Every structure is written in C-alpha cells, then in structure tokens.
Short mmCIF file of C-alpha atoms and ligand atoms in Angstrom, two decimals:
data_model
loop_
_atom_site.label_atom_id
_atom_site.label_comp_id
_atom_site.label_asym_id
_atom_site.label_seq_id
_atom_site.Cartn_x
_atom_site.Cartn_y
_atom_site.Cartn_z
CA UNK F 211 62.78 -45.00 7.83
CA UNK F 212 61.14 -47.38 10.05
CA UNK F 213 58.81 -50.11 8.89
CA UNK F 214 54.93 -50.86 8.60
CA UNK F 215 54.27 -54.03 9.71
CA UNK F 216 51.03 -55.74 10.30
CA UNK F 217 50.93 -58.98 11.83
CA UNK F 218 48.33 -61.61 12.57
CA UNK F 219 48.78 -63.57 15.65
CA UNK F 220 46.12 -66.53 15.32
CA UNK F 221 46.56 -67.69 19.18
CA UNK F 222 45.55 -71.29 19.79
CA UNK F 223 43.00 -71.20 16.73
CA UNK F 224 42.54 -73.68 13.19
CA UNK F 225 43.62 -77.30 13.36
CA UNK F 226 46.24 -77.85 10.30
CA UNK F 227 43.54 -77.67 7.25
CA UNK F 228 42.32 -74.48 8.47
CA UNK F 229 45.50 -73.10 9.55
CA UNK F 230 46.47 -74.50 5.99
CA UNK F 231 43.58 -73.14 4.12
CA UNK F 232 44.06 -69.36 6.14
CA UNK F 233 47.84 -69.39 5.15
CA UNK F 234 46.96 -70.07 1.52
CA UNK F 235 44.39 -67.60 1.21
CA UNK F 236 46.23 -64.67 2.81
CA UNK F 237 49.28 -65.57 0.60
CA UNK F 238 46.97 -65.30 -2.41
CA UNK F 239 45.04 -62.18 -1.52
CA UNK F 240 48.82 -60.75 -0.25
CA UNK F 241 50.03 -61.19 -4.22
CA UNK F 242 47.33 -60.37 -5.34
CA UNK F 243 45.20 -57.04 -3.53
CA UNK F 244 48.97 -55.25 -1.26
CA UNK F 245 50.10 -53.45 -3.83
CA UNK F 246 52.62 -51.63 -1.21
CA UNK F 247 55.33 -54.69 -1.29
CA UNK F 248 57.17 -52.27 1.74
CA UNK F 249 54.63 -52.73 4.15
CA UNK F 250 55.58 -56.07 5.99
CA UNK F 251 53.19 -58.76 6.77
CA UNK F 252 53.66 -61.31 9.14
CA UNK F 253 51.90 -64.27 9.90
CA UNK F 254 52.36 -66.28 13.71
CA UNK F 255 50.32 -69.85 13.30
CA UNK F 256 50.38 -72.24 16.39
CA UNK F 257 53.69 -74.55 16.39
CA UNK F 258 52.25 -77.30 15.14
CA UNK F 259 51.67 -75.36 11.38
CA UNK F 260 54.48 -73.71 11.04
CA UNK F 261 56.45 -76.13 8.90
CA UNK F 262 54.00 -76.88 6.64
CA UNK F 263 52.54 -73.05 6.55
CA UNK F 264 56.42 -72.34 5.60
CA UNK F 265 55.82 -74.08 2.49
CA UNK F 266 52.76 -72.28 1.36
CA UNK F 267 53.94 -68.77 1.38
CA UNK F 268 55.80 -66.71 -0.85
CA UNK F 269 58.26 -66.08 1.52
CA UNK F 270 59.48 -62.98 0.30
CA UNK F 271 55.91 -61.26 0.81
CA UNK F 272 54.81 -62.91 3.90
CA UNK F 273 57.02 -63.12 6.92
CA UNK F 274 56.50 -66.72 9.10
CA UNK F 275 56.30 -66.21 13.10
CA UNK F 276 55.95 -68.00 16.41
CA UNK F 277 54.06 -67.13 18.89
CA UNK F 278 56.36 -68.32 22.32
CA UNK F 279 59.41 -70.04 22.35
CA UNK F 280 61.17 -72.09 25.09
CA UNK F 281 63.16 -69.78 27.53
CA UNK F 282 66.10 -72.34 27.26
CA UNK F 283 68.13 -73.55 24.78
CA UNK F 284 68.08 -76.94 24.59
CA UNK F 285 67.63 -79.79 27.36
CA UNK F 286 65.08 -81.87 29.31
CA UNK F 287 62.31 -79.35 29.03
CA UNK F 288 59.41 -81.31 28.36
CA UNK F 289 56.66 -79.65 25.78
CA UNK F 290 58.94 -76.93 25.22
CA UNK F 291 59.59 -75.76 21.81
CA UNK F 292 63.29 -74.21 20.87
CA UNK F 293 64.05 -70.97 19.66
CA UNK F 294 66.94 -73.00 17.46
CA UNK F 295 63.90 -75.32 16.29
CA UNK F 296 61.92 -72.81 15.48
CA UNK F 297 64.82 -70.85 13.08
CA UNK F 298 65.34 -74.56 11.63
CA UNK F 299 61.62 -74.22 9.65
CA UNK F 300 62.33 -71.17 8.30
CA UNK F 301 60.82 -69.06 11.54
CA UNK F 302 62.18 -65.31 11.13
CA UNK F 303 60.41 -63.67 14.35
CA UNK F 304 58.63 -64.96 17.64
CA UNK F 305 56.32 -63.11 19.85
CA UNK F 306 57.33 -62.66 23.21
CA UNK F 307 56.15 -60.85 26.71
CA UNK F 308 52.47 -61.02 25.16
CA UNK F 309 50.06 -60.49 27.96
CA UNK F 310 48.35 -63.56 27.78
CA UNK F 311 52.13 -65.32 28.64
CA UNK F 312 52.37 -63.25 31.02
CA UNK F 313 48.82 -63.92 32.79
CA UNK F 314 48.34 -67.33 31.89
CA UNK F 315 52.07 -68.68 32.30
CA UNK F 316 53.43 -66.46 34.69
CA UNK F 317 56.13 -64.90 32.39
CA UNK F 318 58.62 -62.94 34.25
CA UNK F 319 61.24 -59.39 32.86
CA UNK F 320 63.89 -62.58 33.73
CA UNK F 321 61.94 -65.43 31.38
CA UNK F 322 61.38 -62.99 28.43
CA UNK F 323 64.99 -61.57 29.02
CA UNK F 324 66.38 -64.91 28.20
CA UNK F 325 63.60 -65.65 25.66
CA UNK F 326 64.44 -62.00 24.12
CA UNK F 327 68.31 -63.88 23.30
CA UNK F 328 67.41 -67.21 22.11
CA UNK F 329 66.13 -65.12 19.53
CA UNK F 330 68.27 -62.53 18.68
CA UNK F 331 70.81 -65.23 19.13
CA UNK F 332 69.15 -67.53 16.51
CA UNK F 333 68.56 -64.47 13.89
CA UNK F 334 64.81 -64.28 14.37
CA UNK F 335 63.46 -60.64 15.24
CA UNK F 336 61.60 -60.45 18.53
CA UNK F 337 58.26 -58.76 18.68
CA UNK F 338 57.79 -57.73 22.02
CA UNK F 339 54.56 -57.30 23.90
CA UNK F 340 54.15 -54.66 26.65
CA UNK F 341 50.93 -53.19 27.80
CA UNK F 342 48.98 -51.98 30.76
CA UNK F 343 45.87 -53.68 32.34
CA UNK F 344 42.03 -51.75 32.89
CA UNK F 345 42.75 -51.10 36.47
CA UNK F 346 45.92 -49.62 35.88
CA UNK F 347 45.00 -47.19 32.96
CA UNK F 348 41.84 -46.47 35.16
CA UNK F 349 44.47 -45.66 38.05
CA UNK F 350 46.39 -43.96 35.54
CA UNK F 351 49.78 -45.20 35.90
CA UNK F 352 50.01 -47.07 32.54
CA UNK F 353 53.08 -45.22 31.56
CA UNK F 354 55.00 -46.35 34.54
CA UNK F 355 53.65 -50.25 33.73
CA UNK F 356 55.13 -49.69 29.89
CA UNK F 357 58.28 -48.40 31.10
CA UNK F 358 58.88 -50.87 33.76
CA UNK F 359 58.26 -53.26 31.66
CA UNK F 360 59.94 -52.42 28.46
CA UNK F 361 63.30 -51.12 30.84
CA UNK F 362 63.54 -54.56 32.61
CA UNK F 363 63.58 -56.21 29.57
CA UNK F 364 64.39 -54.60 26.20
CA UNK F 365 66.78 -51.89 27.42
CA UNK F 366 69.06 -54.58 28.97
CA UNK F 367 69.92 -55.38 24.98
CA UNK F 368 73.04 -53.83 23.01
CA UNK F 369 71.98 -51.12 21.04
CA UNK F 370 72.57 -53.05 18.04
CA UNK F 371 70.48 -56.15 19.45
CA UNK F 372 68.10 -54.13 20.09
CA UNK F 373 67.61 -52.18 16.30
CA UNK F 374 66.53 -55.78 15.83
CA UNK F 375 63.24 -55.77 17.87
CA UNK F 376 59.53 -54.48 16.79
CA UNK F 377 57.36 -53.47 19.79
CA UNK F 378 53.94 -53.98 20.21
CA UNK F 379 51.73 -51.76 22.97
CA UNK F 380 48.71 -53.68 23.91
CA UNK F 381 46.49 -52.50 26.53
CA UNK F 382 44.97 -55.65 27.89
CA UNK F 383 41.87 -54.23 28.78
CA UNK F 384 41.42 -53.77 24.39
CA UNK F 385 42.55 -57.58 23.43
CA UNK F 386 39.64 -59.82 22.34
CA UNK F 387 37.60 -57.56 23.75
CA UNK F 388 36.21 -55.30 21.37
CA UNK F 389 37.09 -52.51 23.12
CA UNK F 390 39.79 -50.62 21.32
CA UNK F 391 42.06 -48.14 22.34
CA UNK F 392 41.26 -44.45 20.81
CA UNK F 393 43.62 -43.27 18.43
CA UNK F 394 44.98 -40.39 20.55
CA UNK F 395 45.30 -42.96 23.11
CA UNK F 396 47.16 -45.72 21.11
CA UNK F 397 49.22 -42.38 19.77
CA UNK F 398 49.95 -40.57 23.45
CA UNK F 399 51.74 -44.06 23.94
CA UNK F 400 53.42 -44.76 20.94
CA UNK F 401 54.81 -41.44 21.73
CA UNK F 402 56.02 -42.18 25.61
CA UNK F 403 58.06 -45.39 24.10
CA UNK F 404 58.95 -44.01 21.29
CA UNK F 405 60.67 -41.05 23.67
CA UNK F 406 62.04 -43.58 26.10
CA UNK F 407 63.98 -45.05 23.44
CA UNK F 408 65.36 -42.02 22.01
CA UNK F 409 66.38 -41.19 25.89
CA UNK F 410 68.42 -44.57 26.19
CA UNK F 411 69.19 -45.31 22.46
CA UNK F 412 69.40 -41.94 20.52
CA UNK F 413 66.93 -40.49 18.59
CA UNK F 414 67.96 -42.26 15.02
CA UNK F 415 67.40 -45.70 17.19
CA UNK F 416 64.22 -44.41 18.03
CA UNK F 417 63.02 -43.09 15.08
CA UNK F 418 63.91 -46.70 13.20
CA UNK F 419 61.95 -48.48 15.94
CA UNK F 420 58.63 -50.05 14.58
CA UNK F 421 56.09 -49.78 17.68
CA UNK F 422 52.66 -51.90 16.39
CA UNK F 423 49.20 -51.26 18.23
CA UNK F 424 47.55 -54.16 19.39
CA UNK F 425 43.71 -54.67 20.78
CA UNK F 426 40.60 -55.57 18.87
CA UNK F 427 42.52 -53.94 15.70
CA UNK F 428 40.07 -54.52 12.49
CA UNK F 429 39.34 -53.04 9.10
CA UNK F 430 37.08 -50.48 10.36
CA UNK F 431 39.49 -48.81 13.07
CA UNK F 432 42.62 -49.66 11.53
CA UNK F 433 43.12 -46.43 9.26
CA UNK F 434 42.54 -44.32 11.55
CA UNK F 435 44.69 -45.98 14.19
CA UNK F 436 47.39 -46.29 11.59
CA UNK F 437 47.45 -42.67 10.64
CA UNK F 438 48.86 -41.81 13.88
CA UNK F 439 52.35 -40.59 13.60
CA UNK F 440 54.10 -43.04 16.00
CA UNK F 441 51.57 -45.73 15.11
CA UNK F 442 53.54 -47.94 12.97
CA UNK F 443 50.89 -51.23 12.70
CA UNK F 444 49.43 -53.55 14.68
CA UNK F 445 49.50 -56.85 15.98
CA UNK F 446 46.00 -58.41 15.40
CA UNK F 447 44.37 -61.40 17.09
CA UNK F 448 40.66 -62.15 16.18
CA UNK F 449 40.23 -59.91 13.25
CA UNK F 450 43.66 -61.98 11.80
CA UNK F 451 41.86 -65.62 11.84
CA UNK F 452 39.81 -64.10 8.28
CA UNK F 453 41.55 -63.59 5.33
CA UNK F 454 39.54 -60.75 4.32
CA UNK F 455 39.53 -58.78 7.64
CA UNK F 456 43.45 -59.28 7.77
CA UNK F 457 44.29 -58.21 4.54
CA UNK F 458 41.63 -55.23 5.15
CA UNK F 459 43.87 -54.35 7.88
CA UNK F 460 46.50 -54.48 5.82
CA UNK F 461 45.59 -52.07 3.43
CA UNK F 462 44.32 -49.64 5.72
CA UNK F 463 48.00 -47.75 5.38
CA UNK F 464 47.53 -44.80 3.42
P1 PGA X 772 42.77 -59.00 19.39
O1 PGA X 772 44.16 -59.56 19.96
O2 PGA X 772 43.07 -58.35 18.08
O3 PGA X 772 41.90 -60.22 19.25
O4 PGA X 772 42.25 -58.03 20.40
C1 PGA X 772 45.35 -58.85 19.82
C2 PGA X 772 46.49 -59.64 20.44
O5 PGA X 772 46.31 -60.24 21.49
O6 PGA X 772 47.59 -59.69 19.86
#
C-alpha cells in the first residue's frame, strides 16, 4: 500500500525565527489536530534552518527535507551544500528536478541524475519534480514532457533504488499561480506515470509508488484533488508557509 504524503516546500521564505516559529507550530498542530499518524508529513525549510528546525520536531511525526542539494559529493564547489551534509542534520529526503531548478539554474536529466544518487546513496528519499509548462499542455504534448523527463532520469535507477523515490507532477503553469490543475487533470496524469512505471518496473512497483500533485494546492481544493485514485498528496508551496492552511491540507485525506 503506497503512502499519503503531504509536504510543504517553503522555497526561499522566513528568516530563522519565522522558519523557527512555522516549524514549531506545525509540529504542535501535527500532535495535536492529524489524527491519521499514516499519512506522512514532510517539512523542506531553506538550508540555513534545517539544523535547528531538526530539533523542534517530533521526528517521528514530521519528516525534515531539503529543498536542492549539491550535484557532487564533496570538493571545491563553492556555496554548494552536500547531500552527505545534509543526511549529517538528520535530513531524510531532498527535493530534486523542481521546475524552478530547472528554470532558474539550468538543471539538466544529467545534474538531477547525479543529484538523484547522492541521495539514494546517503539514505535520504528523493522527491522528484517533473511537470509540463502552459505552452506545452496548451500544445498538448505534456505527456511526452513527463515521460521524457521522468525516463531520462528516474528510470535509469535499479528497481530497488528506485522503490525509494516519491514523485511529484507539477504543471508549471499551476505553481504560485493560483491556477490549479482540475482534478481529472491532476488524475489523467497521475494515471500516465503511474502506467509508465508499471511498464518498466511491474505493476506492484507501480502500485507502491507515491505520485504527489503539486500547484497552488490549498485547503479548499485539496480534498477533492486528493480523492483522486492515483492522487497520492501534494507538494505545496505558498499555502505551506501557514500553519493552518498546511495542516488544512493535511487533513483533507478522507
Ligand atoms: P505552490 O507551489 O503551491 O505555491 O503553487 C508548489 C511548488 O512549487 O512546489
């Protein structure tokens, strides 16, 4: 049985008291309002929180992520930030391929291949990002986007590495701005990965695989995205940076 999982990825938002304050009040309402301790919550706070943020929560309720990692392993790589490093605070999964990466900082399939095995390598689960742009769902070839880039990537991995990854569709054209995919939309999706999976790793690989929704996700859509079949969460931006929207997302599974 594959997992729920909803995780909040705060971008480059909060300096260190708010990032602390958010962590602490998420933990609390976590404890306190999910009753449903299967559904897994993850948190990804800029770099520069996660130590201390791994201190504040009850670890075994809230899962701690990153939000990039270095596509190297160690070396002369000014600014960069280790996969190793990250494991060594208590960092159990890192967000990778996410389309603003890939925009911003020209990610390539071969950056976020090696990124992909730092982590895997250093026991933290990868949660990667795939997702078409407006032009191209307009055009109507977002299937062959997702596949291209989930097969360049992903489908290079072991089929035991990759059990270890959670994938998250995004369509760009729905993140931060406010526009969010349909349900049947998000579903039709969900679907195509879930079936290119079962076509290169079996269907019991497939089945296990948590695929998240991602793109101006709140409280008020969430259920109904969430009751999709093959809709197993979602990776949240804005509606993550408040406690009370997050946690509303959170208990939008039925
Ligand atoms: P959003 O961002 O919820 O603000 O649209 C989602 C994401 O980029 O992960």
């Amino acid at each position: 049985m594959r997992k729920q999982i909803v995780a909040g990825n705060w971008k480059m938002h909060t300096c260190l008291q708010e990032g602390t304050a958010l962590a602490t009040s998420i933990n609390k309402m976590v404890k306190k309002e999910v009753n449903n301790k299967d559904t897994g919550v993850i948190i990804a706070p800029p770099h520069t929180h996660l130590s201390v943020v791994s201190q504040l929560i009850d670890t075994d309720r809230i899962c701690l992520a990153a939000q990039n990692c270095a596509s190297e392993a160690k070396g002369a790589y000014t600014g960069e930030v280790s996969a190793k490093m990250l494991s060594s605070f208590g960092v159990k999964a890192v967000i990778l391929g996410h389309s603003e990466r890939r925009a911003y900082y020209g990610e390539t399939n071969e950056t976020l291949m090696k990124k992909v095995n730092l982590v895997i390598e250093n026991e933290m689960k990868p949660i990667f990002c795939c997702g078409e742009k407006l032009d191209q769902r307009e055009a109507g070839n977002y299937f062959e986007v997702v596949k291209e880039q989930i097969e360049n990537v992903v489908f290079n991995l072991s089929k035991e590495d990759f059990e270890k990854i959670v994938i998250a569709y995004e369509p760009v054209w729905a993140i931060g701005t406010g526009k969010t995919a349909s349900s049947d939309q998000a579903q039709e999706i969900h679907a195509y990965i879930r079936k290119l999976i079962s076509q290169k790793f079996g269907n019991e690989v497939a089945e296990n695989t948590t695929i998240l929704y991602g793109g101006s996700c709140k409280p008020s859509n969430a259920e109904e995205l969430f009751s999709k079949k093959d809709v197993d969460g979602g990776l949240i931006g804005g509606a993550s940076l408040k406690a009370e929207d997050f946690i509303g997302i959170i208990k939008a599974f039925k």
